[in-house]
PDB file of C-alpha atoms in Angstrom:
ATOM      1  CA  MET P  89      -0.323 -10.871  16.252  1.00 90.00           C
ATOM      2  CA  ASN P  90      -1.164 -13.831  14.063  1.00 96.00           C
ATOM      3  CA  PHE P  91      -2.396 -13.175  10.524  1.00 97.00           C
ATOM      4  CA  THR P  92      -6.105 -13.387  11.411  1.00 97.00           C
ATOM      5  CA  GLU P  93      -5.583 -10.801  14.144  1.00 97.00           C
ATOM      6  CA  ILE P  94      -3.761  -8.563  11.681  1.00 98.00           C
ATOM      7  CA  ALA P  95      -6.637  -8.928   9.187  1.00 97.00           C
ATOM      8  CA  GLU P  96      -9.193  -8.166  11.892  1.00 97.00           C
ATOM      9  CA  ASN P  97      -7.301  -5.064  13.070  1.00 97.00           C
ATOM     10  CA  ARG P  98      -6.180  -3.565   9.756  1.00 98.00           C
ATOM     11  CA  GLN P  99      -8.358  -0.788   8.415  1.00 98.00           C
ATOM     12  CA  SER P 100      -7.942   2.245   6.203  1.00 98.00           C
ATOM     13  CA  CYS P 101      -6.709   5.015   8.477  1.00 98.00           C
ATOM     14  CA  ARG P 102      -8.011   8.459   7.615  1.00 97.00           C
ATOM     15  CA  SER P 103      -7.048  10.204  10.838  1.00 97.00           C
ATOM     16  CA  TYR P 104      -3.302  10.376  11.524  1.00 98.00           C
ATOM     17  CA  ASP P 105      -1.430  11.972  14.402  1.00 97.00           C
ATOM     18  CA  PRO P 106       0.762  14.431  12.442  1.00 94.00           C
ATOM     19  CA  LEU P 107       3.045  15.001  15.440  1.00 94.00           C
ATOM     20  CA  LYS P 108       4.033  11.357  15.911  1.00 97.00           C
ATOM     21  CA  GLU P 109       6.837  10.248  13.594  1.00 97.00           C
ATOM     22  CA  VAL P 110       7.244   6.673  12.386  1.00 98.00           C
ATOM     23  CA  GLU P 111      10.342   5.126  13.915  1.00 98.00           C
ATOM     24  CA  GLN P 112      13.007   3.993  11.446  1.00 98.00           C
ATOM     25  CA  GLU P 113      13.026   0.504  13.010  1.00 98.00           C
ATOM     26  CA  LYS P 114       9.321   0.052  12.255  1.00 98.00           C
ATOM     27  CA  LEU P 115       9.740   1.350   8.722  1.00 98.00           C
ATOM     28  CA  ASP P 116      12.662  -1.048   8.248  1.00 98.00           C
ATOM     29  CA  CYS P 117      10.464  -3.978   9.363  1.00 98.00           C
ATOM     30  CA  ILE P 118       7.744  -2.959   6.919  1.00 98.00           C
ATOM     31  CA  LEU P 119      10.216  -2.694   4.042  1.00 98.00           C
ATOM     32  CA  ALA P 120      11.822  -6.032   4.969  1.00 98.00           C
ATOM     33  CA  SER P 121       8.404  -7.730   4.833  1.00 98.00           C
ATOM     34  CA  ALA P 122       7.636  -5.990   1.533  1.00 98.00           C
ATOM     35  CA  ARG P 123      10.861  -7.355   0.092  1.00 98.00           C
ATOM     36  CA  LEU P 124       9.599 -10.873   0.863  1.00 98.00           C
ATOM     37  CA  SER P 125       6.271 -10.501  -0.945  1.00 98.00           C
ATOM     38  CA  PRO P 126       5.783 -12.972  -3.802  1.00 98.00           C
ATOM     39  CA  SER P 127       5.806 -11.826  -7.415  1.00 98.00           C
ATOM     40  CA  ALA P 128       5.618 -13.462 -10.833  1.00 97.00           C
ATOM     41  CA  CYS P 129       8.917 -15.233 -11.539  1.00 97.00           C
ATOM     42  CA  ASN P 130      10.296 -13.490  -8.426  1.00 97.00           C
ATOM     43  CA  GLY P 131      10.759 -10.450 -10.662  1.00 97.00           C
ATOM     44  CA  GLN P 132       9.548  -7.774  -8.221  1.00 98.00           C
ATOM     45  CA  PRO P 133       8.510  -5.411 -11.060  1.00 98.00           C
ATOM     46  CA  TYR P 134       8.073  -2.433  -8.793  1.00 98.00           C
ATOM     47  CA  GLN P 135       9.862   0.150  -6.726  1.00 98.00           C
ATOM     48  CA  ILE P 136       8.978   1.452  -3.280  1.00 98.00           C
ATOM     49  CA  THR P 137       9.828   5.112  -2.771  1.00 98.00           C
ATOM     50  CA  VAL P 138       9.723   6.273   0.848  1.00 98.00           C
ATOM     51  CA  CYS P 139       8.743   9.921   1.233  1.00 98.00           C
ATOM     52  CA  ARG P 140       9.041  11.840   4.498  1.00 98.00           C
ATOM     53  CA  GLY P 141       8.935  15.492   5.490  1.00 97.00           C
ATOM     54  CA  ALA P 142       8.473  17.964   2.639  1.00 98.00           C
ATOM     55  CA  ALA P 143       8.488  15.143   0.076  1.00 98.00           C
ATOM     56  CA  ALA P 144       5.626  13.390   1.889  1.00 98.00           C
ATOM     57  CA  GLN P 145       3.652  16.639   1.929  1.00 98.00           C
ATOM     58  CA  LYS P 146       4.140  17.106  -1.813  1.00 98.00           C
ATOM     59  CA  VAL P 147       3.105  13.526  -2.558  1.00 98.00           C
ATOM     60  CA  ALA P 148       0.068  13.934  -0.289  1.00 98.00           C
ATOM     61  CA  LYS P 149      -0.938  17.016  -2.254  1.00 98.00           C
ATOM     62  CA  ALA P 150      -0.655  14.973  -5.467  1.00 98.00           C
ATOM     63  CA  THR P 151      -3.283  12.551  -4.086  1.00 98.00           C
ATOM     64  CA  GLN P 152      -5.788  15.277  -3.211  1.00 98.00           C
ATOM     65  CA  GLY P 153      -7.271  16.289  -6.547  1.00 97.00           C
ATOM     66  CA  MET P 154     -10.974  17.138  -6.562  1.00 97.00           C
ATOM     67  CA  GLY P 155     -11.049  17.236  -2.748  1.00 97.00           C
ATOM     68  CA  MET P 156     -10.006  13.607  -2.251  1.00 98.00           C
ATOM     69  CA  ASN P 157      -7.712  12.210   0.466  1.00 98.00           C
ATOM     70  CA  LYS P 158      -7.498  15.370   2.585  1.00 98.00           C
ATOM     71  CA  PHE P 159      -6.300  13.274   5.534  1.00 98.00           C
ATOM     72  CA  ALA P 160      -3.130  12.301   3.638  1.00 98.00           C
ATOM     73  CA  SER P 161      -1.444  15.565   4.629  1.00 98.00           C
ATOM     74  CA  ASP P 162      -1.308  14.350   8.248  1.00 98.00           C
ATOM     75  CA  ALA P 163       0.485  11.079   7.427  1.00 98.00           C
ATOM     76  CA  PRO P 164       4.204  11.461   8.163  1.00 98.00           C
ATOM     77  CA  VAL P 165       5.231   8.829   5.584  1.00 98.00           C
ATOM     78  CA  MET P 166       4.046   8.200   2.053  1.00 98.00           C
ATOM     79  CA  LEU P 167       5.075   4.992   0.298  1.00 99.00           C
ATOM     80  CA  VAL P 168       4.927   5.363  -3.473  1.00 99.00           C
ATOM     81  CA  LEU P 169       4.573   2.087  -5.388  1.00 98.00           C
ATOM     82  CA  SER P 170       5.642   2.421  -9.005  1.00 98.00           C
ATOM     83  CA  GLU P 171       6.188   0.037 -11.882  1.00 98.00           C
ATOM     84  CA  LYS P 172       9.509  -1.359 -13.013  1.00 98.00           C
ATOM     85  CA  PRO P 173      10.021  -3.589 -16.071  1.00 96.00           C
ATOM     86  CA  TYR P 174       9.123  -7.272 -15.952  1.00 95.00           C
ATOM     87  CA  VAL P 175      11.829  -9.903 -15.902  1.00 96.00           C
ATOM     88  CA  LYS P 176      11.874 -11.700 -19.280  1.00 96.00           C
ATOM     89  CA  SER P 177       9.979 -14.809 -18.154  1.00 96.00           C
ATOM     90  CA  ALA P 178       7.176 -12.779 -16.532  1.00 96.00           C
ATOM     91  CA  ALA P 179       6.964 -10.490 -19.588  1.00 96.00           C
ATOM     92  CA  LEU P 180       6.542 -13.524 -21.835  1.00 96.00           C
ATOM     93  CA  GLY P 181       3.915 -15.038 -19.540  1.00 96.00           C
ATOM     94  CA  ALA P 182       1.999 -11.754 -19.352  1.00 96.00           C
ATOM     95  CA  LYS P 183       1.965 -11.496 -23.137  1.00 96.00           C
ATOM     96  CA  LEU P 184       1.008 -15.125 -23.781  1.00 97.00           C
ATOM     97  CA  LYS P 185      -1.667 -15.281 -21.069  1.00 96.00           C
ATOM     98  CA  HIS P 186      -2.979 -11.725 -21.478  1.00 97.00           C
ATOM     99  CA  ASN P 187      -2.582 -11.141 -17.762  1.00 96.00           C
ATOM    100  CA  ASP P 188      -1.182  -8.057 -16.026  1.00 95.00           C
ATOM    101  CA  TYR P 189       1.075  -9.783 -13.506  1.00 97.00           C
ATOM    102  CA  ARG P 190       2.743  -6.507 -12.523  1.00 97.00           C
ATOM    103  CA  SER P 191      -0.532  -5.088 -11.180  1.00 97.00           C
ATOM    104  CA  ILE P 192      -1.175  -8.316  -9.300  1.00 97.00           C
ATOM    105  CA  ASP P 193       2.345  -8.193  -7.843  1.00 98.00           C
ATOM    106  CA  ILE P 194       1.876  -4.566  -6.737  1.00 98.00           C
ATOM    107  CA  GLY P 195      -1.406  -5.543  -5.051  1.00 98.00           C
ATOM    108  CA  ILE P 196       0.341  -8.337  -3.149  1.00 98.00           C
ATOM    109  CA  LEU P 197       3.137  -5.916  -2.210  1.00 98.00           C
ATOM    110  CA  ALA P 198       0.555  -3.459  -0.832  1.00 98.00           C
ATOM    111  CA  ALA P 199      -1.023  -6.250   1.217  1.00 98.00           C
ATOM    112  CA  TYR P 200       2.334  -7.180   2.747  1.00 98.00           C
ATOM    113  CA  ILE P 201       3.114  -3.535   3.540  1.00 98.00           C
ATOM    114  CA  THR P 202      -0.244  -2.862   5.175  1.00 98.00           C
ATOM    115  CA  ALA P 203      -0.221  -6.135   7.135  1.00 98.00           C
ATOM    116  CA  GLU P 204       3.253  -5.523   8.573  1.00 98.00           C
ATOM    117  CA  ALA P 205       2.354  -1.914   9.364  1.00 98.00           C
ATOM    118  CA  THR P 206      -0.651  -3.164  11.328  1.00 98.00           C
ATOM    119  CA  ALA P 207       1.577  -5.629  13.193  1.00 98.00           C
ATOM    120  CA  GLN P 208       3.855  -2.678  14.032  1.00 98.00           C
ATOM    121  CA  GLY P 209       0.932  -0.678  15.485  1.00 97.00           C
ATOM    122  CA  LEU P 210       0.738   1.732  12.546  1.00 98.00           C
ATOM    123  CA  GLY P 211      -2.127   2.814  10.334  1.00 98.00           C
ATOM    124  CA  THR P 212      -2.222   2.770   6.542  1.00 98.00           C
ATOM    125  CA  CYS P 213      -4.494   3.734   3.696  1.00 98.00           C
ATOM    126  CA  ILE P 214      -4.004   2.569   0.115  1.00 98.00           C
ATOM    127  CA  LEU P 215      -4.608   5.431  -2.322  1.00 98.00           C
ATOM    128  CA  GLY P 216      -5.297   4.915  -5.991  1.00 98.00           C
ATOM    129  CA  TRP P 217      -6.536   8.460  -6.586  1.00 98.00           C
ATOM    130  CA  LEU P 218      -3.314  10.243  -7.522  1.00 98.00           C
ATOM    131  CA  ASP P 219      -1.553  12.461 -10.030  1.00 98.00           C
ATOM    132  CA  ASP P 220       0.882  10.036 -11.659  1.00 98.00           C
ATOM    133  CA  GLY P 221       2.849  12.706 -13.533  1.00 98.00           C
ATOM    134  CA  ALA P 222       3.284  14.952 -10.501  1.00 98.00           C
ATOM    135  CA  ILE P 223       4.445  12.095  -8.272  1.00 98.00           C
ATOM    136  CA  ARG P 224       6.810  10.769 -10.935  1.00 98.00           C
ATOM    137  CA  GLU P 225       8.393  14.194 -11.197  1.00 98.00           C
ATOM    138  CA  LEU P 226       8.581  14.685  -7.410  1.00 98.00           C
ATOM    139  CA  CYS P 227      10.212  11.277  -6.873  1.00 98.00           C
ATOM    140  CA  GLY P 228      12.269  11.068 -10.059  1.00 98.00           C
ATOM    141  CA  LEU P 229      10.488   7.931 -11.255  1.00 98.00           C
ATOM    142  CA  ASP P 230      10.392   6.448 -14.746  1.00 97.00           C
ATOM    143  CA  GLY P 231       7.623   3.887 -14.172  1.00 97.00           C
ATOM    144  CA  ALA P 232       3.936   4.532 -13.674  1.00 98.00           C
ATOM    145  CA  VAL P 233       2.844   5.219 -10.113  1.00 98.00           C
ATOM    146  CA  ARG P 234       0.169   2.669  -9.256  1.00 98.00           C
ATOM    147  CA  LEU P 235      -0.502   3.238  -5.552  1.00 98.00           C
ATOM    148  CA  VAL P 236       0.469   5.481  -2.679  1.00 98.00           C
ATOM    149  CA  ILE P 237       0.213   4.151   0.866  1.00 99.00           C
ATOM    150  CA  THR P 238      -0.125   6.599   3.725  1.00 98.00           C
ATOM    151  CA  LEU P 239       1.672   5.457   6.861  1.00 98.00           C
ATOM    152  CA  GLY P 240       1.627   6.773  10.411  1.00 98.00           C
ATOM    153  CA  TYR P 241       0.121   6.506  13.844  1.00 98.00           C
ATOM    154  CA  PRO P 242      -3.657   6.791  13.979  1.00 98.00           C
ATOM    155  CA  LYS P 243      -5.061   9.468  16.266  1.00 97.00           C
ATOM    156  CA  ALA P 244      -6.197   8.059  19.625  1.00 93.00           C
ATOM    157  CA  GLU P 245      -9.858   8.603  18.718  1.00 94.00           C
ATOM    158  CA  ASP P 246      -9.523   6.565  15.496  1.00 93.00           C
ATOM    159  CA  LYS P 247     -11.094   3.397  16.889  1.00 94.00           C
ATOM    160  CA  LEU P 248     -11.420   0.083  15.086  1.00 95.00           C
ATOM    161  CA  ARG P 249     -14.559   0.111  12.954  1.00 96.00           C
ATOM    162  CA  GLU P 250     -16.849  -2.848  12.382  1.00 95.00           C
ATOM    163  CA  LYS P 251     -15.927  -4.579   9.130  1.00 95.00           C
ATOM    164  CA  LYS P 252     -18.748  -4.813   6.606  1.00 95.00           C
ATOM    165  CA  ARG P 253     -18.078  -7.743   4.317  1.00 96.00           C
ATOM    166  CA  LYS P 254     -20.090 -10.071   2.133  1.00 97.00           C
ATOM    167  CA  ASP P 255     -21.428 -13.225   3.727  1.00 97.00           C
ATOM    168  CA  MET P 256     -19.149 -16.193   3.143  1.00 97.00           C
ATOM    169  CA  ASP P 257     -21.707 -17.967   0.907  1.00 96.00           C
ATOM    170  CA  ALA P 258     -21.934 -14.875  -1.314  1.00 97.00           C
ATOM    171  CA  LEU P 259     -18.150 -14.668  -1.547  1.00 98.00           C
ATOM    172  CA  VAL P 260     -17.020 -18.282  -1.854  1.00 98.00           C
ATOM    173  CA  GLN P 261     -18.004 -20.929  -4.362  1.00 97.00           C
ATOM    174  CA  VAL P 262     -16.867 -24.526  -3.953  1.00 97.00           C
ATOM    175  CA  VAL P 263     -16.622 -26.709  -7.051  1.00 97.00           C
ATOM    176  CA  GLU P 264     -15.894 -30.440  -6.677  1.00 97.00           C
TER     177      GLU P 264
END
């Protein structure tokens, strides 16, 4: 798939086949692509924690407060994206420019993960509704948990949905 095809085919999966495990080779490809994602000053101020089995179930439960994300329990893999400290140059830039580069970097990381997962024939959903404290404790993390990405094979009936996006002229402004 080229990148446009990946973008056209990637969608938030909310219907996983709980009986179909993610092959280690595919997970390795996803993590290798994630490692290549750009970050401020190449600092990679994040950690990816891969949760499978009982750990994945516990993390899924920590994303389901107030009835949210019920589908997460069927995803065989949960990728927890948590913060790590900035490198010195990025910390200085963030302070001087009043910009949260770490959050931007984690967003780019999530895009790389979900794009490669799509290329591997897997489904993903990026979850921001989560219990930070519970997931930190479950995974032994020091840094704040920013996102959890569900990962697995979509059920056969989970067909590609039509994308509803803004018109290009409402989204893009050209200044010359």
